[in-house]
PDB file of C-alpha atoms in Angstrom:
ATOM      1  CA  UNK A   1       8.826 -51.662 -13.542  1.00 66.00           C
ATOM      2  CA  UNK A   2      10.674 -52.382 -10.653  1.00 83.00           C
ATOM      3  CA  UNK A   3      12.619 -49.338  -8.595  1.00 90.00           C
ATOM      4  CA  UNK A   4      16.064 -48.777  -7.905  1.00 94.00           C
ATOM      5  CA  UNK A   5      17.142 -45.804  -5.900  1.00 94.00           C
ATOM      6  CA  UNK A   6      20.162 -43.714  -4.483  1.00 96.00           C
ATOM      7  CA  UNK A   7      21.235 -41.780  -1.811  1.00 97.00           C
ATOM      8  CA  UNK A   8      21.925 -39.172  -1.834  1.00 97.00           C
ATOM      9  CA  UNK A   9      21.279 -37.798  -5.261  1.00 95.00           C
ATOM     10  CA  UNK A  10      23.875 -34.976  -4.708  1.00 96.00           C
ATOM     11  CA  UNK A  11      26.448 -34.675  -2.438  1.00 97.00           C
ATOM     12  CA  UNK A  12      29.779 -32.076  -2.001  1.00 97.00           C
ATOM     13  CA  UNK A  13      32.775 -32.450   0.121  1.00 96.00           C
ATOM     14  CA  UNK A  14      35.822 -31.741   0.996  1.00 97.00           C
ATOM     15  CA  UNK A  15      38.981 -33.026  -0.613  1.00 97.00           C
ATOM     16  CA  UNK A  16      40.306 -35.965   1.841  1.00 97.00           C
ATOM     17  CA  UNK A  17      37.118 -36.517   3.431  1.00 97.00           C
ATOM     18  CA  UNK A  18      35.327 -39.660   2.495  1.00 97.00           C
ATOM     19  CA  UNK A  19      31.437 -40.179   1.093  1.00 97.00           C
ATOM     20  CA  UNK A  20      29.011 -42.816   0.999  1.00 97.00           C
ATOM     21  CA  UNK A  21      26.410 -43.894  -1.791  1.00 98.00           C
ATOM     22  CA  UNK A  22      23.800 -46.054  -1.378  1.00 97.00           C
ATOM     23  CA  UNK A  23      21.622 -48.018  -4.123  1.00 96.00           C
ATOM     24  CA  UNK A  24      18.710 -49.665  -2.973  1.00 96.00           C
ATOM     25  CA  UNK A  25      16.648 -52.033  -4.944  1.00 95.00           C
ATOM     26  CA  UNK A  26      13.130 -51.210  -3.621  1.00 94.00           C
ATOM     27  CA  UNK A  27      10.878 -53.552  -4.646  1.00 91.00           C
ATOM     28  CA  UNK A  28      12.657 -56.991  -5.691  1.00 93.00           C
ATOM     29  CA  UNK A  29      16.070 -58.434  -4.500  1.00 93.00           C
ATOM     30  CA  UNK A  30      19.204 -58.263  -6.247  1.00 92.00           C
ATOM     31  CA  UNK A  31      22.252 -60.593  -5.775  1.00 89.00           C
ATOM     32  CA  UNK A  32      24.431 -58.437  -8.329  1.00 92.00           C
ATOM     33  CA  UNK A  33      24.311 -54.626  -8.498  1.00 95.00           C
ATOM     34  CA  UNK A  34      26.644 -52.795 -10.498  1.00 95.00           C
ATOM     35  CA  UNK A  35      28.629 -49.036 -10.084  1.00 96.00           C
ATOM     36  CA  UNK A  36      29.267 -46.806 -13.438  1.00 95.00           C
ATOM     37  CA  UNK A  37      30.488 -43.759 -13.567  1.00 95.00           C
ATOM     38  CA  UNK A  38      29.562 -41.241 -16.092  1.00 90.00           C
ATOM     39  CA  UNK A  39      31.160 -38.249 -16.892  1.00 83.00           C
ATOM     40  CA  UNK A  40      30.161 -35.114 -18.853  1.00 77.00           C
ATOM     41  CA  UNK A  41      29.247 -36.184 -22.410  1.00 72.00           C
ATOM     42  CA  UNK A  42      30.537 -39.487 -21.612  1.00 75.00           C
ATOM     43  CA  UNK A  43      29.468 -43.104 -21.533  1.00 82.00           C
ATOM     44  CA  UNK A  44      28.498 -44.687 -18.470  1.00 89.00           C
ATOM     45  CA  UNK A  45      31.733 -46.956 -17.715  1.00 92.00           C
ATOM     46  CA  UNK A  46      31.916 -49.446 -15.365  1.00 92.00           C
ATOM     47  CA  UNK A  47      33.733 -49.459 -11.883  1.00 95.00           C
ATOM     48  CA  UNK A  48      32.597 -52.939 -10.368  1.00 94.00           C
ATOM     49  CA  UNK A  49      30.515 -55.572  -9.624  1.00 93.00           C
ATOM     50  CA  UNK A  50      29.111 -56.122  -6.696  1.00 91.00           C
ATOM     51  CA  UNK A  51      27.803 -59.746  -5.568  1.00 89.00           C
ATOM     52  CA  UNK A  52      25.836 -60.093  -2.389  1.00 88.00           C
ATOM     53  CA  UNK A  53      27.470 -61.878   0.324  1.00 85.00           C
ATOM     54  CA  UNK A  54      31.222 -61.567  -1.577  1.00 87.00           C
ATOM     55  CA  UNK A  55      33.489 -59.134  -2.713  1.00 90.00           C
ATOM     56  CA  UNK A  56      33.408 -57.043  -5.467  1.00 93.00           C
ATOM     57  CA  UNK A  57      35.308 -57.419  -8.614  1.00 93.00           C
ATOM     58  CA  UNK A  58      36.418 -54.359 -10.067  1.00 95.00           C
ATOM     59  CA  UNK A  59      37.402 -53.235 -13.457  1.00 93.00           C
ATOM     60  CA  UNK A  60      40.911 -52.424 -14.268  1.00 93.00           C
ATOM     61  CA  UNK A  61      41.930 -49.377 -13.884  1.00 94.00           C
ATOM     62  CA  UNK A  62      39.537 -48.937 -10.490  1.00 95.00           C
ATOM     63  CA  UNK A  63      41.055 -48.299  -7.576  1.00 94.00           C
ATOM     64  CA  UNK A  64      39.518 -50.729  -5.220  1.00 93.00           C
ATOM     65  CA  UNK A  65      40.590 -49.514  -1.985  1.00 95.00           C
ATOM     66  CA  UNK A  66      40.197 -45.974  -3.246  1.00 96.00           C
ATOM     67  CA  UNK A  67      36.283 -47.377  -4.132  1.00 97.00           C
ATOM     68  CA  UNK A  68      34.955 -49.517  -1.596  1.00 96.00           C
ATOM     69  CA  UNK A  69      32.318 -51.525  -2.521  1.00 95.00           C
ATOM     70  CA  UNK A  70      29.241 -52.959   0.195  1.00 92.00           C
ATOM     71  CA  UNK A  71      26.596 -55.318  -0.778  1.00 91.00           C
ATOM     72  CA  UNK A  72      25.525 -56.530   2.764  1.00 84.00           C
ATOM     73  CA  UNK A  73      22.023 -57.201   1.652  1.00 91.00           C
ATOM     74  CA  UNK A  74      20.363 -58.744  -0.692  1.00 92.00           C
ATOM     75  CA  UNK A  75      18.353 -54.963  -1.676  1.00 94.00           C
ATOM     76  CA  UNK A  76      21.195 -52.478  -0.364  1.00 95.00           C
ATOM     77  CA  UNK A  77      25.088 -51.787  -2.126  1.00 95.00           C
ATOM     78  CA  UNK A  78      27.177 -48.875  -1.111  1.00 96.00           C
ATOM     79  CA  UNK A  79      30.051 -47.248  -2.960  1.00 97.00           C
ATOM     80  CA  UNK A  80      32.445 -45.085  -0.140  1.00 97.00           C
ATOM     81  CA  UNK A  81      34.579 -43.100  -1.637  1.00 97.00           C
ATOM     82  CA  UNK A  82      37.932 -42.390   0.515  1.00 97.00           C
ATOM     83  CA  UNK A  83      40.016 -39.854   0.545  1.00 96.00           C
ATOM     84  CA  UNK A  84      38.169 -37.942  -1.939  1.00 97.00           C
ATOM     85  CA  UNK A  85      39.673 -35.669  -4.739  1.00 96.00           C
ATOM     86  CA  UNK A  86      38.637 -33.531  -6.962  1.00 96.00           C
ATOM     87  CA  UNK A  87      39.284 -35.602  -9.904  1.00 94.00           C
ATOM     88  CA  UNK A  88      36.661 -37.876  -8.380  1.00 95.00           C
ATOM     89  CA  UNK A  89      33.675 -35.387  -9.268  1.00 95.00           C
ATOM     90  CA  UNK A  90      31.818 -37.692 -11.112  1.00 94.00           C
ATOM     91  CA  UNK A  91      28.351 -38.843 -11.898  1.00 94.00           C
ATOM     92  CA  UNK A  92      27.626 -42.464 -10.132  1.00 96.00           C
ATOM     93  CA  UNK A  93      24.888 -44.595 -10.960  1.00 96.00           C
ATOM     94  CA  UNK A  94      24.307 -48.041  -9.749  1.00 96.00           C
ATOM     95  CA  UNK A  95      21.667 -50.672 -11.124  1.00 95.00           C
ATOM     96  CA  UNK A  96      20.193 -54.086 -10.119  1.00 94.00           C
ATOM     97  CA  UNK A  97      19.768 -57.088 -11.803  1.00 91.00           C
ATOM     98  CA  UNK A  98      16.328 -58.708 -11.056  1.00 88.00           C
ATOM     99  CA  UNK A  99      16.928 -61.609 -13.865  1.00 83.00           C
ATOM    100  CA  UNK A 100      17.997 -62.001 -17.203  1.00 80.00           C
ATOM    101  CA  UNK A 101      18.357 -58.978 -19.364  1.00 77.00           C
ATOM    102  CA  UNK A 102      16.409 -57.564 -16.409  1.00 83.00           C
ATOM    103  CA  UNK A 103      18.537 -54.332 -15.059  1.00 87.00           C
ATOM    104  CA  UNK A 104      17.235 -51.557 -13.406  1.00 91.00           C
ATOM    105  CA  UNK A 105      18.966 -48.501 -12.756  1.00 93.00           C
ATOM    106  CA  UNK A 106      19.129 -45.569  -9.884  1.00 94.00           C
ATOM    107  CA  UNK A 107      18.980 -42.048 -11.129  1.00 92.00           C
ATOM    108  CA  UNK A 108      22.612 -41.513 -10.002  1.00 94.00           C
ATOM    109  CA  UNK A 109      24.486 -39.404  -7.190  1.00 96.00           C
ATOM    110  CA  UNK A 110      26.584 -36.231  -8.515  1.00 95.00           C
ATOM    111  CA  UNK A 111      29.783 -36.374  -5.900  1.00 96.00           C
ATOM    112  CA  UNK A 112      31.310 -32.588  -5.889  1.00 96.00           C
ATOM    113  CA  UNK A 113      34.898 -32.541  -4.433  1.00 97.00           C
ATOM    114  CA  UNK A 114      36.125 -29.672  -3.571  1.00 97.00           C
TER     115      UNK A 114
ATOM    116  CA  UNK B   1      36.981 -56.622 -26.913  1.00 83.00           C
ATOM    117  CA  UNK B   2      33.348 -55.739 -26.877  1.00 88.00           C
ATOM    118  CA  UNK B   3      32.298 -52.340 -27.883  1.00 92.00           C
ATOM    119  CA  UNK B   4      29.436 -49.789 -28.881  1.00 95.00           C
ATOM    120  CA  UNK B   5      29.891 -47.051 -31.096  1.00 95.00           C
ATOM    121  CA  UNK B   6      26.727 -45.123 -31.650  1.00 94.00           C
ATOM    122  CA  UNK B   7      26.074 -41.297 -33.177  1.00 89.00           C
ATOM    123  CA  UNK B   8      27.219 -38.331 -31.460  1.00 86.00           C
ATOM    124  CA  UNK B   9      24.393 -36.001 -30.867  1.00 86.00           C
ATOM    125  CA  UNK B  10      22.847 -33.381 -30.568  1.00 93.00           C
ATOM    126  CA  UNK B  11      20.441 -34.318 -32.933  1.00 96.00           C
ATOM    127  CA  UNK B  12      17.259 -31.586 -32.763  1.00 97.00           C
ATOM    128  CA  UNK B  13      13.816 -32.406 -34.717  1.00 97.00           C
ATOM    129  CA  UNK B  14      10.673 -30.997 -35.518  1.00 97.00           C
ATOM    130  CA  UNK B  15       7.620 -32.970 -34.164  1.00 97.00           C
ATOM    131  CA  UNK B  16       6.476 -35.723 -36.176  1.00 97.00           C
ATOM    132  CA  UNK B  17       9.890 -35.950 -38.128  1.00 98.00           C
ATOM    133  CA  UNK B  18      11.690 -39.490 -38.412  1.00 98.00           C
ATOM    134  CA  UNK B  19      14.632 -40.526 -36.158  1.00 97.00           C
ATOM    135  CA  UNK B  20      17.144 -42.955 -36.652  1.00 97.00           C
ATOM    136  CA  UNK B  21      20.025 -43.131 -34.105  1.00 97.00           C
ATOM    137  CA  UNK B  22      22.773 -45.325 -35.670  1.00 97.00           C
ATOM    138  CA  UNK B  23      24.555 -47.862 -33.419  1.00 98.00           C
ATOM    139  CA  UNK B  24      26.970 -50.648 -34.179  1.00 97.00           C
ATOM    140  CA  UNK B  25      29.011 -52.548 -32.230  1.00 96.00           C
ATOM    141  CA  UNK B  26      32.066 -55.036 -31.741  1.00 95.00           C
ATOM    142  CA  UNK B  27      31.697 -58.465 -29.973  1.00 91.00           C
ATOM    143  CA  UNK B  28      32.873 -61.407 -30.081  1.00 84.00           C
ATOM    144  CA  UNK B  29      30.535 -63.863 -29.657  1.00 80.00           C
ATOM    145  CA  UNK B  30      26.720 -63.471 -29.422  1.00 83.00           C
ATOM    146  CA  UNK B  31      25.571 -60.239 -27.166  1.00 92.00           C
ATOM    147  CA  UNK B  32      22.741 -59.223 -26.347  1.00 93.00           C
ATOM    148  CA  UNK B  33      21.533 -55.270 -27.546  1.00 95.00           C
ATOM    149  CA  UNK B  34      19.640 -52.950 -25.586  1.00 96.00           C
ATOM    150  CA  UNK B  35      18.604 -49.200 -26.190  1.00 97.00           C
ATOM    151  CA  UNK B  36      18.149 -47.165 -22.753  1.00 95.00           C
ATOM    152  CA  UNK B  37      16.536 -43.904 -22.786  1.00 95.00           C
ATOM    153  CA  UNK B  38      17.626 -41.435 -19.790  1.00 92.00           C
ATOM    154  CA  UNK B  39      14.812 -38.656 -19.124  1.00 90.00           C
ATOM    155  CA  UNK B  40      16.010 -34.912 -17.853  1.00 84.00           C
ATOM    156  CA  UNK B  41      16.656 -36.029 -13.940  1.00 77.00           C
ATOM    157  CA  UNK B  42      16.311 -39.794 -13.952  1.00 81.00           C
ATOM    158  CA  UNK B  43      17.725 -42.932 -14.094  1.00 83.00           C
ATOM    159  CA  UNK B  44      18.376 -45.461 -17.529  1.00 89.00           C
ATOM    160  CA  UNK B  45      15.412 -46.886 -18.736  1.00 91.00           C
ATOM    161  CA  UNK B  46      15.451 -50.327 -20.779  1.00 92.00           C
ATOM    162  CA  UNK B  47      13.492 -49.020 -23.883  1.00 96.00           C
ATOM    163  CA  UNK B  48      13.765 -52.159 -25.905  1.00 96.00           C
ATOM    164  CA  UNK B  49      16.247 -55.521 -26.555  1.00 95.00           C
ATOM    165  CA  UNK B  50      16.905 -58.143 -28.991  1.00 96.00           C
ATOM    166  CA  UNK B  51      19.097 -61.261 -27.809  1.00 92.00           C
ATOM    167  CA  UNK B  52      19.285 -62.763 -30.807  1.00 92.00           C
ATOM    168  CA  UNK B  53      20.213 -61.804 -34.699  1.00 93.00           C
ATOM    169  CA  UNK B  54      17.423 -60.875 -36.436  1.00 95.00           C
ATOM    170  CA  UNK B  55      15.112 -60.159 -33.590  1.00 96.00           C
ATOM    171  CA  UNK B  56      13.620 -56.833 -33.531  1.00 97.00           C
ATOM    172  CA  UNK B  57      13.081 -55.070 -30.409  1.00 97.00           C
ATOM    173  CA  UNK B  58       9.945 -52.738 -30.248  1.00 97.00           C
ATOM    174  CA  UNK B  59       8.148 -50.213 -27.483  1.00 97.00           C
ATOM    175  CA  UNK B  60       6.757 -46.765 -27.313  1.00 95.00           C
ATOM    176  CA  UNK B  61       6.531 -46.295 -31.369  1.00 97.00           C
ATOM    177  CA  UNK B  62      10.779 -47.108 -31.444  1.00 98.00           C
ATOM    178  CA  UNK B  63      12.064 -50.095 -33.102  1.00 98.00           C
ATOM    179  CA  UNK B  64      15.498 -51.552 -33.577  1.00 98.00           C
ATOM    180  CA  UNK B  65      16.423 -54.895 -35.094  1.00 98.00           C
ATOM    181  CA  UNK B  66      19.611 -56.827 -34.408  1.00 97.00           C
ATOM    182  CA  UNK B  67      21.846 -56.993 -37.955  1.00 96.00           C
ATOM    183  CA  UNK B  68      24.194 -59.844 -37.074  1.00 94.00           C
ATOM    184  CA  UNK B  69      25.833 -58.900 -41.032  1.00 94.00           C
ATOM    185  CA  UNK B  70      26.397 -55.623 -40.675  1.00 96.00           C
ATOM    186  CA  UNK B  71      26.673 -55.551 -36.595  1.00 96.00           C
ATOM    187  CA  UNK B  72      24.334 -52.783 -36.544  1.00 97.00           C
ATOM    188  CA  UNK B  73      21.041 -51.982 -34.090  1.00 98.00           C
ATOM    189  CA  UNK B  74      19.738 -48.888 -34.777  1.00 98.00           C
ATOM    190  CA  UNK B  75      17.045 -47.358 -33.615  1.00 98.00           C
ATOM    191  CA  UNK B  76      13.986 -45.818 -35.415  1.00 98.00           C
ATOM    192  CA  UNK B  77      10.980 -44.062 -34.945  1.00 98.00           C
ATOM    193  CA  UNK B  78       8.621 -42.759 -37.402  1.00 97.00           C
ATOM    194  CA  UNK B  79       6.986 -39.647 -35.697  1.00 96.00           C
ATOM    195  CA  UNK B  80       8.536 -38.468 -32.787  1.00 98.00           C
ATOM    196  CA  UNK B  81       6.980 -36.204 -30.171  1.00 97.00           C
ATOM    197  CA  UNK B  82       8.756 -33.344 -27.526  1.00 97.00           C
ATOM    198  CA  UNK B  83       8.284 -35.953 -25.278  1.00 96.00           C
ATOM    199  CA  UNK B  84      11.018 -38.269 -26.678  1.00 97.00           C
ATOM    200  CA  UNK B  85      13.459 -35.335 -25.707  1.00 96.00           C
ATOM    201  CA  UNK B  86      15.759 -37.457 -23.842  1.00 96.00           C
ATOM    202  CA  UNK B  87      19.708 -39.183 -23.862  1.00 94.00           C
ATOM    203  CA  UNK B  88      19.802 -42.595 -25.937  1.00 96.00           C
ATOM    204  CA  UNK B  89      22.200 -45.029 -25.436  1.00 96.00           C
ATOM    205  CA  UNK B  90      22.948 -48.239 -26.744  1.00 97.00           C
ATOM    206  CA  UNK B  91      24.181 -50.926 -25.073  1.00 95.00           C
ATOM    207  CA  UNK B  92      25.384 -54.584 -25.012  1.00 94.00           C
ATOM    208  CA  UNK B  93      25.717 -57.347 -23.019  1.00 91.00           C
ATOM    209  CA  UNK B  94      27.645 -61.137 -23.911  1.00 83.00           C
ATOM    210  CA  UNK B  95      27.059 -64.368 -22.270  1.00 76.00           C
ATOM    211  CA  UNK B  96      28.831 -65.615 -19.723  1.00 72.00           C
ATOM    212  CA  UNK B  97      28.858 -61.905 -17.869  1.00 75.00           C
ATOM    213  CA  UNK B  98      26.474 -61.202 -15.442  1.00 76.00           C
ATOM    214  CA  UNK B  99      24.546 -58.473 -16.980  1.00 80.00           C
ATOM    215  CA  UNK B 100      26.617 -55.669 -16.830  1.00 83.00           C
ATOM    216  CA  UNK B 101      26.749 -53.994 -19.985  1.00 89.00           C
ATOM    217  CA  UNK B 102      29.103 -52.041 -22.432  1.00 91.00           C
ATOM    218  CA  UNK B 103      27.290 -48.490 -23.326  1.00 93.00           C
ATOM    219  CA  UNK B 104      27.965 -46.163 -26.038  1.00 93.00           C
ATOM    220  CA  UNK B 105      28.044 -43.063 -25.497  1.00 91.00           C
ATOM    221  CA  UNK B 106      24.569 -41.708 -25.601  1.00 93.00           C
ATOM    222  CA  UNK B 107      23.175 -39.366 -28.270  1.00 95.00           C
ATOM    223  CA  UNK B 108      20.932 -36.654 -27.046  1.00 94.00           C
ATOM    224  CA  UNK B 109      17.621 -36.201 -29.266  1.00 96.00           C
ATOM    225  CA  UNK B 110      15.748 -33.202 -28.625  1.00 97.00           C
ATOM    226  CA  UNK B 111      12.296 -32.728 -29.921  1.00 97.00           C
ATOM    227  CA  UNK B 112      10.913 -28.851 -30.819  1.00 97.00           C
ATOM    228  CA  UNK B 113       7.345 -28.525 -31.191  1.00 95.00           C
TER     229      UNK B 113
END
């Protein structure tokens, strides 16, 4: 099946500091991608979707210039987190859409704030 | 609004045993239903889908079919093996959104030899 990755897979920083994700679609192109978060025990839940070429629409509840949200290309998204907190330790994972009921998912980037 | 409620885990079985993970869900509409299967250290794998009622969605020896009447997909396997070990989650998706789907909560299955 087709490959979606991210980078990096694990990541810790300082509270305040900010941290980029990427999710890369490796071997088709993806007009939407999307960002979950999962935490500990919990369901994936989703942050926003990203579109190629447009903004992203978040989710309520997501903080979108807390989350900022890339999709420059048609195989590459990033998620920045700013002005990162501890509460923000998390589990991201992104996937790809490469048609219908076709979604591919990156094995996810654990964010550490300290 | 749309939602999937699926057995909390752990569930732990002896090899060969049955396994049914239960999963129902709220919709409104017609969604799609997915299982994904998440392996120690990677990402969500689709294990199978039905997009329709009635349709039953089958791969690797698991099978789930899509109960429109009692808004139920769970998913069933007759013998598992220690290599099924893994996080199962159910998941849906409606028309009219652009994939992105509603999980439940996963249910981790571990297999002992």
């Amino acid at each position: 099946g087709a490959v979606v990755s991210q980078h990096p897979s694990w990541v810790i920083c300082k509270s305040g500091t900010s941290v980029k994700i990427e999710c890369r679609s490796l071997d088709f192109q993806a007009t939407t991608m999307f960002w979950y978060r999962q935490f500990p025990k919990q369901s994936l839940m989703l942050m926003a979707t990203s579109n190629e070429g447009s903004k992203a629409t978040y989710e309520q509840g997501v903080e979108k210039d807390k989350f900022l949200i890339n999709h420059a290309s048609l195989t590459l998204s990033t998620l920045t987190v700013t002005s990162a907190h501890p509460e923000d330790s998390s589990f991201y994972i992104c996937s790809a859409v490469a048609g219908p009921y076709e979604q591919y998912f990156g094995p996810g980037t654990r964010l550490t704030v300290t | 609004g749309n939602s999937v409620t699926q057995m909390e885990g752990p569930v732990t079985l002896s090899e060969e045993a049955f396994l049914t993970i239960n999963c129902t869900y709220t919709a409104t509409g017609y969604p799609s239903l997915f299982w994904y299967v998440q392996y120690p250290g990677e990402g969500l794998q689709l294990l199978l889908k039905a997009t329709k009622a009635d349709d039953k969605g089958s791969n690797k020896g698991f099978e789930a079919t899509y109960r429109k009447e009692t808004t139920s997909f769970h998913l069933e396997k007759g013998s598992v093996q220690v290599s099924d070990s893994a996080v199962y989650f159910c998941a849906l998706s409606w028309r009219g959104s652009q994939g992105n789907l509603i999980f439940g909560k996963g249910t981790k299955l571990s297999v002992k030899p």
